[in-house]
Coordinates of C-alpha atoms and ligand atoms in Angstrom, one line a residue:
Chain A
M9 CA -0.1 0.0 0.0
N10 CA 0.9 3.6 -0.8
D11 CA 2.3 5.1 2.5
D12 CA 0.3 8.6 1.4
V13 CA -2.9 6.5 1.4
V14 CA -4.5 6.5 5.0
I15 CA -8.0 5.1 3.7
E16 CA -8.3 2.5 1.3
A17 CA -11.8 0.8 1.0
T18 CA -12.7 -1.7 -1.9
G19 CA -15.8 -3.2 -2.8
V20 CA -17.4 -2.5 0.6
E21 CA -20.9 -4.0 0.8
K22 CA -23.4 -3.7 3.8
S23 CA -27.0 -4.9 4.2
Y24 CA -29.5 -4.9 7.0
G25 CA -31.8 -7.9 6.2
R26 CA -33.1 -7.3 2.8
V27 CA -31.9 -3.8 2.4
R28 CA -28.9 -3.5 0.6
V29 CA -27.1 -0.4 2.1
L30 CA -23.8 -0.6 0.4
T31 CA -23.3 -2.0 -2.8
G32 CA -19.7 -2.0 -3.2
V33 CA -18.0 1.4 -2.4
D34 CA -14.2 2.1 -3.0
L35 CA -12.6 5.1 -1.3
R36 CA -9.1 6.2 -1.3
V37 CA -8.0 9.2 1.2
E38 CA -4.5 10.5 1.1
K39 CA -2.8 11.6 4.2
G40 CA -3.3 15.2 5.5
T41 CA -6.3 16.1 2.9
I42 CA -10.0 16.3 3.8
F43 CA -12.5 14.0 2.1
S44 CA -15.9 14.5 2.1
L45 CA -18.9 12.1 1.5
L46 CA -22.0 13.6 0.1
G47 CA -25.3 12.2 -0.9
P48 CA -29.1 12.3 0.1
N49 CA -30.9 10.8 3.1
G50 CA -30.3 7.0 3.5
A51 CA -27.5 6.8 0.7
G52 CA -25.3 5.1 3.4
K53 CA -23.0 7.6 4.5
T54 CA -23.4 7.0 8.1
T55 CA -23.2 3.4 7.2
M56 CA -19.7 3.8 5.4
V57 CA -18.4 6.0 8.2
R58 CA -19.5 3.3 11.0
I59 CA -17.5 0.7 9.2
L60 CA -14.5 2.8 8.6
A61 CA -14.4 3.6 12.4
T62 CA -14.7 -0.3 13.3
L63 CA -18.2 0.4 14.8
I64 CA -19.8 -2.3 12.4
K65 CA -18.4 -5.0 10.2
A66 CA -18.8 -4.9 6.3
D67 CA -20.4 -7.9 4.6
A68 CA -17.8 -8.0 1.7
G69 CA -14.9 -5.9 0.6
S70 CA -11.4 -4.7 2.7
V71 CA -10.7 -1.4 4.3
L72 CA -7.6 -0.4 5.4
V73 CA -7.0 2.8 7.9
A74 CA -4.0 4.0 9.0
G75 CA -2.0 0.9 7.6
H76 CA -4.5 -1.6 9.5
D77 CA -7.2 -4.0 8.5
V78 CA -10.4 -2.8 10.5
A79 CA -11.9 -6.5 10.3
R80 CA -8.8 -7.9 11.6
N81 CA -7.1 -5.4 13.6
P82 CA -9.8 -3.0 15.0
V83 CA -8.0 -2.2 18.1
R84 CA -4.8 -1.0 16.2
V85 CA -7.1 1.3 13.9
R86 CA -8.9 2.6 17.2
R87 CA -5.3 3.8 18.2
S88 CA -5.1 6.2 15.0
I89 CA -8.8 7.3 14.7
S90 CA -11.2 9.5 16.1
L91 CA -14.9 9.6 15.5
T92 CA -17.9 12.1 16.1
G93 CA -21.1 10.6 15.3
Q94 CA -24.0 12.2 13.4
Y95 CA -25.6 12.4 16.9
A96 CA -24.2 13.9 20.1
A97 CA -22.2 11.0 21.9
V98 CA -21.7 13.0 25.3
D99 CA -22.8 12.4 28.9
E100 CA -25.7 14.5 29.5
L101 CA -25.4 14.1 33.3
L102 CA -21.5 15.4 33.7
T103 CA -20.3 18.9 33.0
G104 CA -18.8 19.6 29.8
E105 CA -15.4 19.7 31.5
E106 CA -15.8 16.2 33.1
N107 CA -17.0 14.6 29.7
L108 CA -13.8 16.3 28.0
R109 CA -11.4 14.9 31.2
M110 CA -13.3 11.4 31.1
M111 CA -12.5 11.2 27.3
G112 CA -9.0 12.4 27.8
R113 CA -8.3 9.5 30.4
L114 CA -10.2 6.9 28.0
Y115 CA -8.1 8.1 25.0
H116 CA -5.2 7.0 27.7
L117 CA -3.4 10.6 28.3
G118 CA -2.1 10.9 31.4
R119 CA -4.0 12.8 34.0
K120 CA -2.3 16.3 33.6
A121 CA -2.1 16.1 29.9
A122 CA -6.0 15.3 30.0
W123 CA -6.7 18.2 31.9
R124 CA -4.4 20.8 30.2
R125 CA -5.9 19.6 26.6
T126 CA -9.6 20.0 28.5
D127 CA -8.8 23.4 29.2
E128 CA -7.4 24.1 25.8
L129 CA -10.4 22.5 23.9
L130 CA -12.8 24.6 26.1
E131 CA -11.5 27.8 25.0
A132 CA -11.2 26.8 21.4
F133 CA -14.9 25.8 21.3
D134 CA -16.0 28.6 23.1
L135 CA -17.2 26.5 26.1
V136 CA -15.1 28.0 29.1
K137 CA -18.4 29.6 30.4
A138 CA -20.9 26.4 30.4
S139 CA -17.7 24.1 31.3
R140 CA -19.3 23.6 34.8
R141 CA -22.8 23.0 33.8
P142 CA -23.9 19.3 33.2
V143 CA -24.7 19.0 29.6
K144 CA -28.2 18.4 29.7
T145 CA -28.4 22.3 30.0
Y146 CA -26.4 22.9 27.1
S147 CA -28.2 24.2 23.5
G148 CA -28.1 21.8 20.7
G149 CA -25.2 23.6 19.1
M150 CA -23.1 24.0 22.6
R151 CA -23.7 20.1 22.6
R152 CA -22.3 19.6 19.1
R153 CA -19.2 21.9 20.0
L154 CA -18.3 19.7 23.0
D155 CA -18.8 16.3 20.9
L156 CA -16.2 17.7 18.4
A157 CA -13.8 18.9 21.3
V158 CA -14.2 15.3 22.5
S159 CA -13.0 14.3 19.2
L160 CA -10.0 16.6 19.1
M161 CA -8.7 15.4 22.6
T162 CA -5.8 13.5 21.0
R163 CA -5.1 15.1 17.6
P164 CA -5.7 11.5 16.1
P165 CA -4.1 11.1 12.7
V166 CA -7.5 9.8 11.3
L167 CA -10.6 12.0 12.1
F168 CA -14.3 10.8 10.9
L169 CA -16.8 13.8 11.3
D170 CA -20.7 12.7 10.5
E171 CA -22.2 15.9 9.4
P172 CA -20.0 17.9 12.0
T173 CA -21.8 21.3 11.4
T174 CA -25.3 20.5 11.4
G175 CA -27.1 22.6 13.7
L176 CA -24.4 25.2 14.2
D177 CA -24.8 28.7 13.5
P178 CA -22.7 30.4 10.9
R179 CA -19.9 31.6 13.2
S180 CA -19.7 28.3 14.7
R181 CA -19.4 26.4 11.4
Q182 CA -16.7 29.1 10.2
A183 CA -15.0 28.2 13.4
M184 CA -15.4 24.3 13.0
W185 CA -14.1 24.7 9.2
D186 CA -11.1 26.8 10.7
V187 CA -10.3 24.0 13.2
V188 CA -10.4 21.3 10.5
R189 CA -8.2 23.3 8.1
D190 CA -6.0 23.7 10.9
L191 CA -5.6 19.9 11.7
T192 CA -4.7 19.0 7.9
V193 CA -1.6 21.5 8.4
T194 CA -0.2 18.8 11.0
G195 CA -0.8 16.1 8.6
T196 CA -4.1 14.8 10.1
T197 CA -6.2 13.0 7.6
I198 CA -10.0 14.0 7.6
L199 CA -13.2 12.2 6.6
L200 CA -16.3 14.0 6.8
T201 CA -20.1 13.6 5.8
T202 CA -22.5 16.6 5.0
Q203 CA -25.6 17.9 4.0
Y204 CA -24.0 21.3 2.9
L205 CA -22.8 21.6 -0.4
E206 CA -21.0 24.8 0.0
E207 CA -19.1 22.9 3.2
A208 CA -18.2 20.2 0.9
D209 CA -17.2 22.8 -1.7
R210 CA -14.9 25.3 0.7
L211 CA -13.4 22.5 2.5
A212 CA -12.9 19.2 0.8
D213 CA -9.9 18.2 -1.2
R214 CA -11.8 15.7 -2.8
I215 CA -15.4 14.4 -2.8
A216 CA -17.2 11.3 -3.4
V217 CA -20.6 11.5 -4.1
I218 CA -22.7 8.2 -2.9
D219 CA -26.1 7.2 -4.0
H220 CA -28.0 4.0 -3.2
G221 CA -25.0 2.8 -1.7
K222 CA -22.4 3.1 -4.4
V223 CA -20.0 6.2 -5.2
V224 CA -21.6 8.0 -8.6
A225 CA -18.7 10.1 -8.8
Q226 CA -15.2 11.2 -7.2
G227 CA -13.1 13.8 -7.6
T228 CA -12.2 17.3 -6.6
P229 CA -15.1 19.8 -6.6
D230 CA -13.9 21.3 -9.5
E231 CA -13.5 18.1 -11.3
L232 CA -17.2 17.2 -10.4
K233 CA -18.5 20.2 -11.6
R234 CA -17.0 19.8 -15.1
Q235 CA -18.2 16.6 -14.9
V236 CA -21.7 17.6 -14.3
A237 CA -22.0 20.0 -16.8
S238 CA -19.3 23.0 -17.9
E239 CA -20.8 26.1 -17.8
Y240 CA -24.1 26.6 -18.9
V241 CA -26.5 29.5 -20.4
E242 CA -29.6 30.3 -19.1
L243 CA -32.6 31.8 -21.1
V244 CA -35.5 33.4 -19.6
L245 CA -38.3 33.2 -21.9
D246 CA -40.9 35.8 -22.3
D247 CA -44.2 33.8 -22.0
G248 CA -45.4 30.5 -21.6
E249 CA -45.7 29.7 -25.2
N250 CA -42.1 30.4 -25.9
Y251 CA -40.9 28.6 -23.0
D252 CA -42.8 25.6 -24.5
R253 CA -41.3 26.1 -28.0
A254 CA -37.9 26.4 -26.3
L255 CA -38.6 22.8 -24.4
R256 CA -39.5 21.3 -27.5
G257 CA -36.7 22.8 -29.6
L258 CA -34.0 21.7 -27.1
G259 CA -35.5 18.3 -26.2
A260 CA -32.6 16.6 -23.9
A261 CA -30.0 19.3 -24.2
A262 CA -32.2 21.4 -21.4
V263 CA -30.4 20.9 -18.1
H264 CA -32.4 22.4 -15.7
T265 CA -36.3 23.9 -16.6
D266 CA -38.4 26.0 -14.3
P267 CA -41.7 26.7 -15.8
Q268 CA -42.5 29.3 -12.9
L269 CA -39.8 31.5 -13.8
R270 CA -40.2 30.4 -17.8
S271 CA -36.2 29.2 -17.8
V272 CA -34.3 26.8 -19.3
S273 CA -30.5 25.9 -19.6
V274 CA -28.3 24.7 -22.0
A275 CA -25.1 23.2 -21.3
S276 CA -22.2 25.2 -23.0
D277 CA -18.4 24.8 -23.4
G278 CA -17.7 28.2 -21.9
S279 CA -16.1 29.2 -25.1
P280 CA -17.1 32.4 -27.2
G281 CA -17.9 30.0 -30.2
G282 CA -20.4 27.9 -27.6
F283 CA -22.2 30.9 -26.5
R284 CA -22.8 32.0 -30.1
R285 CA -23.9 29.2 -31.3
I286 CA -26.8 29.1 -28.6
L287 CA -27.6 32.5 -29.4
E288 CA -27.9 31.8 -33.0
W289 CA -30.1 29.0 -32.4
V290 CA -32.4 31.1 -30.4
E291 CA -32.5 33.6 -33.0
G292 CA -33.2 31.1 -35.6
Q293 CA -36.1 29.8 -34.0
G294 CA -37.4 33.2 -33.6
L295 CA -37.7 32.7 -29.4
A296 CA -38.7 35.8 -27.4
V297 CA -35.9 35.8 -24.9
T298 CA -36.0 38.6 -21.7
R299 CA -32.7 37.8 -20.4
V300 CA -29.4 35.4 -21.1
R301 CA -27.0 34.7 -18.0
V302 CA -23.9 32.7 -18.4
K303 CA -23.7 30.5 -15.2
S304 CA -21.0 28.0 -13.5
P305 CA -22.0 25.3 -12.1
S306 CA -22.4 24.9 -8.3
M307 CA -22.3 22.3 -5.8
D308 CA -26.0 22.2 -5.9
D309 CA -26.0 21.1 -9.5
V310 CA -23.2 18.6 -9.0
F311 CA -25.5 17.1 -6.3
L312 CA -28.8 17.2 -7.9
A313 CA -27.4 16.0 -11.5
L314 CA -25.7 13.2 -9.7
T315 CA -27.9 11.7 -7.2
D316 CA -31.4 10.6 -7.4
N317 CA -34.7 11.1 -6.1
P318 CA -36.1 8.1 -4.8
D319 CA -38.8 7.4 -7.2
K320 CA -36.9 7.5 -10.3
S321 CA -36.0 3.8 -11.3
T322 CA -33.6 4.4 -14.0
R323 CA -30.5 6.4 -12.3
S324 CA -28.0 5.3 -14.7
D325 CA -30.2 7.1 -17.6
S326 CA -30.6 10.3 -15.6
V327 CA -26.8 10.8 -14.9
S328 CA -25.7 9.8 -18.7
R329 CA -28.5 12.2 -20.0
K330 CA -27.1 15.2 -17.7
V331 CA -23.5 14.2 -17.9
G332 CA -23.3 13.5 -21.3
I333 CA -24.8 16.3 -23.3
Chain B
M29 CA 1.4 7.2 25.9
A30 CA 1.8 3.2 25.7
T31 CA 4.4 3.4 28.4
H32 CA 1.8 1.3 30.8
S33 CA 0.9 -2.3 30.6
R34 CA -2.4 -3.3 29.0
L35 CA -3.5 -4.5 32.4
Y36 CA -2.6 -1.1 33.8
W37 CA -5.0 0.5 31.2
A38 CA -7.9 -1.9 31.5
F39 CA -7.6 -1.1 35.3
S40 CA -7.6 2.7 34.7
D41 CA -10.4 2.4 32.1
S42 CA -12.6 0.8 34.4
L43 CA -11.7 3.2 37.2
T44 CA -12.8 6.1 34.8
M45 CA -16.0 4.3 34.0
I46 CA -16.7 3.7 37.7
A47 CA -16.3 7.2 38.5
R48 CA -18.4 8.3 35.9
S49 CA -21.4 6.0 36.9
L50 CA -20.4 7.1 40.5
R51 CA -21.0 11.0 39.5
H52 CA -24.4 10.2 37.8
I53 CA -25.8 9.2 41.2
T54 CA -24.9 12.5 42.4
R55 CA -26.5 14.4 39.3
N56 CA -29.6 12.3 39.1
F57 CA -32.4 13.3 41.2
E58 CA -34.3 9.9 41.0
L59 CA -31.1 8.0 41.7
L60 CA -30.6 10.0 44.7
F61 CA -34.0 9.5 45.8
L62 CA -33.7 5.7 45.3
T63 CA -30.5 5.5 46.9
V64 CA -31.3 7.7 49.9
V65 CA -34.9 8.1 50.6
L66 CA -36.6 5.5 49.4
P67 CA -34.9 2.9 51.6
V68 CA -35.5 4.6 55.2
F69 CA -39.0 5.6 53.8
L70 CA -39.7 1.8 53.3
L71 CA -38.6 0.8 56.4
L72 CA -40.2 3.4 58.4
L73 CA -43.4 2.5 56.5
F74 CA -42.8 -1.5 57.0
V75 CA -42.3 -1.2 60.8
Y76 CA -44.6 1.3 61.7
V77 CA -47.6 1.0 59.4
F78 CA -47.6 -2.8 58.3
G79 CA -45.6 -3.8 61.4
G80 CA -48.5 -3.4 63.6
V81 CA -50.6 -6.2 61.9
I82 CA -48.0 -8.5 60.8
D83 CA -47.3 -11.3 63.5
V84 CA -44.0 -12.8 63.1
G85 CA -43.6 -14.0 66.6
S86 CA -41.1 -11.7 67.5
A87 CA -40.2 -7.7 67.3
Y88 CA -41.3 -7.0 63.6
V89 CA -38.2 -4.5 62.7
D90 CA -35.8 -7.7 63.7
Y91 CA -37.9 -9.7 61.2
V92 CA -38.0 -7.3 58.2
V93 CA -34.9 -5.7 58.1
P94 CA -32.8 -8.3 56.4
G95 CA -35.7 -8.5 53.8
L96 CA -36.1 -4.7 53.3
I97 CA -32.4 -4.6 52.6
L98 CA -32.7 -7.0 49.6
M99 CA -35.8 -5.1 48.5
C100 CA -33.9 -2.0 48.1
A101 CA -31.4 -3.5 46.5
G102 CA -33.8 -4.6 43.8
Y103 CA -35.0 -0.9 43.6
G104 CA -31.1 0.2 43.2
A105 CA -30.7 -2.6 40.4
S106 CA -33.7 -1.7 38.7
M107 CA -32.2 1.6 38.1
T108 CA -29.2 0.3 36.6
T109 CA -31.3 -1.8 33.9
V110 CA -32.6 1.8 33.1
T111 CA -29.2 3.6 33.2
V112 CA -27.9 0.7 30.9
A113 CA -30.5 1.2 28.3
H114 CA -30.2 4.9 28.1
D115 CA -26.5 4.4 27.7
M116 CA -27.2 1.9 24.8
V117 CA -29.8 4.0 22.8
N118 CA -27.4 7.1 23.7
G119 CA -24.6 7.7 21.1
I120 CA -22.2 7.6 23.9
V121 CA -21.8 3.8 23.4
E122 CA -20.6 4.3 20.1
R123 CA -17.9 6.7 21.1
F124 CA -16.7 4.4 23.7
R125 CA -16.1 1.6 21.3
S126 CA -14.3 3.7 18.8
L127 CA -11.7 4.0 21.6
P128 CA -8.7 1.7 22.2
I129 CA -10.5 0.4 25.6
V130 CA -11.9 -2.8 26.9
S131 CA -15.4 -2.3 25.8
S132 CA -16.8 -4.3 28.8
A133 CA -15.3 -1.2 31.1
M134 CA -18.7 0.5 30.9
L135 CA -20.5 -2.6 32.0
T136 CA -18.1 -2.8 34.8
G137 CA -18.6 1.1 35.5
H138 CA -22.3 0.3 35.9
V139 CA -21.9 -2.6 37.9
V140 CA -19.8 -1.2 40.5
A141 CA -21.8 1.9 40.7
S142 CA -24.7 0.0 41.6
L143 CA -22.7 -1.9 44.1
V144 CA -21.3 1.2 45.7
R145 CA -25.3 2.8 45.8
N146 CA -26.9 -0.5 47.1
M147 CA -24.0 -0.5 50.0
I148 CA -24.6 3.1 50.8
S149 CA -28.6 2.3 51.0
V150 CA -27.8 -1.0 53.2
T151 CA -25.9 1.0 55.6
L152 CA -28.4 3.8 55.9
V153 CA -31.3 1.2 56.6
V154 CA -29.2 -0.2 59.3
A155 CA -28.2 2.5 61.0
V156 CA -31.9 3.9 61.0
A157 CA -33.1 0.6 62.2
L158 CA -30.7 0.4 64.9
L159 CA -32.3 3.9 66.0
I160 CA -35.7 2.3 65.9
G161 CA -34.8 -0.7 68.2
F162 CA -33.6 -3.0 65.5
G163 CA -31.7 -5.4 67.8
P164 CA -29.5 -7.9 66.1
T165 CA -27.4 -10.4 68.6
A166 CA -24.4 -11.0 66.0
G167 CA -20.9 -10.5 66.7
P168 CA -18.3 -9.0 64.2
L169 CA -17.8 -12.4 62.3
G170 CA -21.9 -12.6 61.7
W171 CA -21.8 -8.8 60.7
L172 CA -19.3 -9.7 58.0
A173 CA -21.0 -12.8 56.9
A174 CA -24.3 -11.1 56.5
L175 CA -22.7 -8.0 54.7
G176 CA -21.0 -10.6 52.5
M177 CA -24.2 -12.3 51.5
I178 CA -25.6 -8.9 50.7
A179 CA -22.9 -7.9 48.9
L180 CA -23.1 -10.8 46.8
Y181 CA -26.9 -10.8 46.3
I182 CA -26.3 -7.1 45.2
L183 CA -23.8 -8.1 43.0
A184 CA -25.8 -10.9 41.2
I185 CA -28.7 -8.8 40.8
S186 CA -26.9 -5.8 39.5
W187 CA -25.4 -7.8 37.0
A188 CA -29.0 -9.3 36.2
A189 CA -30.1 -5.7 35.7
V190 CA -27.4 -4.8 33.5
A191 CA -28.1 -7.9 31.1
L192 CA -31.8 -6.6 31.3
G193 CA -31.1 -3.4 30.3
L194 CA -29.1 -4.8 27.4
I195 CA -32.0 -6.7 26.6
A196 CA -34.4 -3.7 26.4
K197 CA -34.5 -1.9 23.1
T198 CA -35.9 1.3 24.9
V199 CA -35.6 3.0 28.0
E200 CA -39.3 2.5 28.8
G201 CA -39.0 -1.0 28.1
A202 CA -35.9 -1.4 30.6
N203 CA -38.3 0.3 33.1
G204 CA -41.1 -2.9 32.2
F205 CA -38.3 -5.3 32.9
S206 CA -37.3 -3.8 36.2
F207 CA -40.4 -4.3 37.8
F208 CA -39.8 -7.8 37.6
I209 CA -36.9 -7.5 40.0
L210 CA -38.9 -5.4 42.2
F211 CA -41.6 -7.9 42.4
I212 CA -40.1 -10.8 43.8
P213 CA -39.4 -9.9 47.1
Y214 CA -43.2 -10.0 48.0
L215 CA -43.5 -13.5 47.0
S216 CA -40.7 -14.5 49.5
S217 CA -40.4 -14.7 53.3
A218 CA -38.8 -11.3 52.9
F219 CA -41.9 -9.6 55.0
V220 CA -44.0 -12.5 56.3
P221 CA -42.9 -16.2 57.0
A222 CA -43.0 -18.7 54.2
E223 CA -45.6 -20.5 56.1
S224 CA -48.1 -17.8 56.2
L225 CA -48.2 -17.6 52.4
P226 CA -51.2 -19.4 51.0
S227 CA -50.2 -22.9 49.9
W228 CA -50.2 -22.1 46.4
L229 CA -47.6 -19.3 46.8
R230 CA -45.2 -21.3 48.8
P231 CA -43.9 -23.4 46.2
I232 CA -42.7 -20.2 44.6
A233 CA -41.3 -18.5 47.9
E234 CA -39.3 -21.6 48.8
N235 CA -37.8 -21.8 45.3
Q236 CA -36.7 -18.4 44.5
P237 CA -33.0 -16.7 45.5
I238 CA -34.9 -13.8 48.1
T239 CA -35.9 -16.3 50.6
P240 CA -32.6 -18.1 51.1
T241 CA -30.8 -15.1 51.2
V242 CA -32.9 -13.6 53.2
E243 CA -32.8 -16.4 55.8
A244 CA -29.2 -16.5 55.8
V245 CA -28.8 -12.6 56.7
R246 CA -31.2 -13.2 59.2
G247 CA -29.5 -16.3 60.8
F248 CA -26.3 -14.2 60.7
L249 CA -27.7 -11.3 62.4
M250 CA -30.3 -12.5 64.6
G251 CA -29.2 -16.1 65.5
T252 CA -32.2 -17.9 63.9
P253 CA -31.5 -21.5 62.4
L254 CA -29.6 -21.1 59.1
G255 CA -30.5 -24.7 57.8
N256 CA -29.1 -24.9 54.3
S257 CA -30.0 -21.1 53.4
V258 CA -26.4 -20.2 53.1
W259 CA -25.7 -22.7 50.2
L260 CA -28.8 -22.2 48.7
S261 CA -28.1 -18.7 48.4
F262 CA -24.6 -19.3 47.1
A263 CA -26.0 -21.3 44.5
W264 CA -28.8 -18.9 43.5
C265 CA -26.6 -15.7 43.2
G266 CA -23.5 -17.6 41.8
G267 CA -26.2 -18.8 39.2
I268 CA -27.4 -15.6 38.4
L269 CA -24.1 -14.1 38.2
L270 CA -22.5 -16.5 35.8
I271 CA -25.5 -16.5 33.4
S272 CA -26.0 -12.5 33.4
V273 CA -22.1 -11.9 33.3
I274 CA -22.1 -14.3 30.1
G275 CA -25.2 -13.2 28.6
G276 CA -24.8 -9.7 29.2
T277 CA -21.1 -9.6 27.7
Y278 CA -22.5 -11.4 24.8
L279 CA -25.6 -9.0 24.5
F280 CA -23.2 -6.3 24.5
K281 CA -20.9 -7.5 21.9
R282 CA -24.1 -8.0 19.9
R283 CA -25.8 -4.9 20.5
T284 CA -22.5 -3.1 19.7
S285 CA -21.4 -4.6 16.2
R286 CA -24.6 -4.5 13.9
Ligands
ATP18 N1 -29.4 -0.6 12.1 C1 -29.9 -0.3 10.8 N2 -30.6 -1.3 10.9 C2 -31.6 -1.4 9.5 N3 -31.3 -0.5 8.6 C3 -30.6 0.5 8.9 C4 -29.9 0.4 9.7 N4 -28.7 1.3 10.0 C5 -28.9 1.8 8.5 N5 -29.9 1.4 8.0 C6 -30.5 1.9 6.6 O1 -29.5 2.0 5.8 C7 -29.9 2.9 4.8 C8 -28.6 3.7 4.9 O2 -28.5 4.7 6.4 P1 -27.3 5.6 6.4 O3 -27.7 6.1 7.9 O4 -26.2 5.0 6.4 O5 -27.5 6.8 5.6 P2 -27.0 8.6 5.3 O6 -26.4 8.5 4.2 O7 -26.0 8.8 6.5 O8 -28.4 9.6 5.8 P3 -28.6 10.8 6.3 O9 -28.1 11.7 5.2 O10 -30.0 10.7 6.5 O11 -27.7 10.6 7.7 C9 -30.9 3.3 5.3 O12 -32.1 3.3 4.4 C10 -31.1 3.2 6.6 O13 -32.8 3.0 6.8
MG19 MG1 -26.2 9.7 8.5

């Protein structure tokens, strides 16, 4: 195995009874990078994280984390990882300080080191004032921050964060991003899941989009955006009749359509020639267009293009249709 | 970090978990109430309210204290069922499991805390009982033997409570299970002599752990005949302990590795 690859999963499968949650997931995460798992609710992100963090066993496939096989050597793996689950895992009856100190001891820090690190983390996560109160009196965001602080007790080489910023206000989210970025500077490898596409876009070095238990796309944020559509041109039609004609004329080339706004988007390679061809087509058809806008694809577009809504059965079709124009 | 032996850390982890569970006692009003107030309240209730109408052939306080201690242990243990179930449905068990610690340390914490809590109750009940006329005839050895029997019983029932807490899928379910633990003392010779029970209840009273344990404690403290109660109690408590430890550890592994 390459020394720089810290997490390597191959063909990971997992079923619960008849429900096939993961159907062959491959991931490679390099040392000191931030890797984001993206996908709709129920895609299998949490399941994948739990397998990587040795909490559950995969039915098939192999997983190496920090050079050890999670199935054969979970104890070794646990020495190198830390996990913040999707739901806050702190002791409600203990105070914030007691939670941190306890976890420090359980991470096998010496007493003094655990106490010192507790103070640092309380400071870093803005919990000093609340540190002597039982956690059950904390707000949701405070709890989340404490939960994250606990994971950072030992500066583990590999950190798993399952939706770390869900429920955080913008300032806390920003602070969390700063903490995560700082960690990679010292070589920590981070795998996180998120529902915030902006977060994946700004934070992650690489993203894997999972849907229906499979990785449907993987790459840097820019690669993914380019894969889904290069730039596109949005046409806002004058009235319903023109809108219908534009739709009919474009057929499968219409990427986004919005009947309310009467807007139709057409993929374009971003070159002046491509732009001209679209305008010429509009003129040739005699369409009444009120506005033309050139747009770059966002992570939202990536997400919507690559993942499926549950009632659509031919997923591969929709992907190839949207990607292949 | 890794300068200590595995054994050292196994011990240290268990101590950390025990400290956690002990802290819970002071933070949780229900736990505190069940540990401190309820046992004393029950003692006074039994002695002054029921004691007047129950004829056991001697001072009722002398008769009832051993049984009451075991009943309070039941209350204490039933709380353990609930706290274990609570931990299992809470994310915290996940966190503990992603740590490089012996996974059963959490269970050890619960059991030891249960033991400590119940021993506090026992001490309180005995102290108040002595104030209101409890007159045991035992010497130091008798006390030691009686405490030993009580501790063994509490240990067994605490582990049973942990196992029940692991069986329960929800905290409410755990509450239901604990009813079971609370009910058995009433079907024993804890509060009335077995002979005074209706004949169909007698086999139940004579074939369950509380009766021999109560008889043994009573024998050590009050000098009543021991018969084979000590051995029967050992057998019951040992059996419950064995099944609960094995079953509990198995259930814990299964529940946490889905
Ligand atoms: N213990 C379990 N038993 C049965 N089914 C499960 C279990 N855990 C997860 N699943 C199922 O597996 C699928 C994937 O769940 P998972 O929690 O991994 O999704 P997710 O991608 O994290 O979703 P979300 O974005 O909502 O957190 C879901 O359909 C879920 O119902
Ligand atoms: Mg999830």
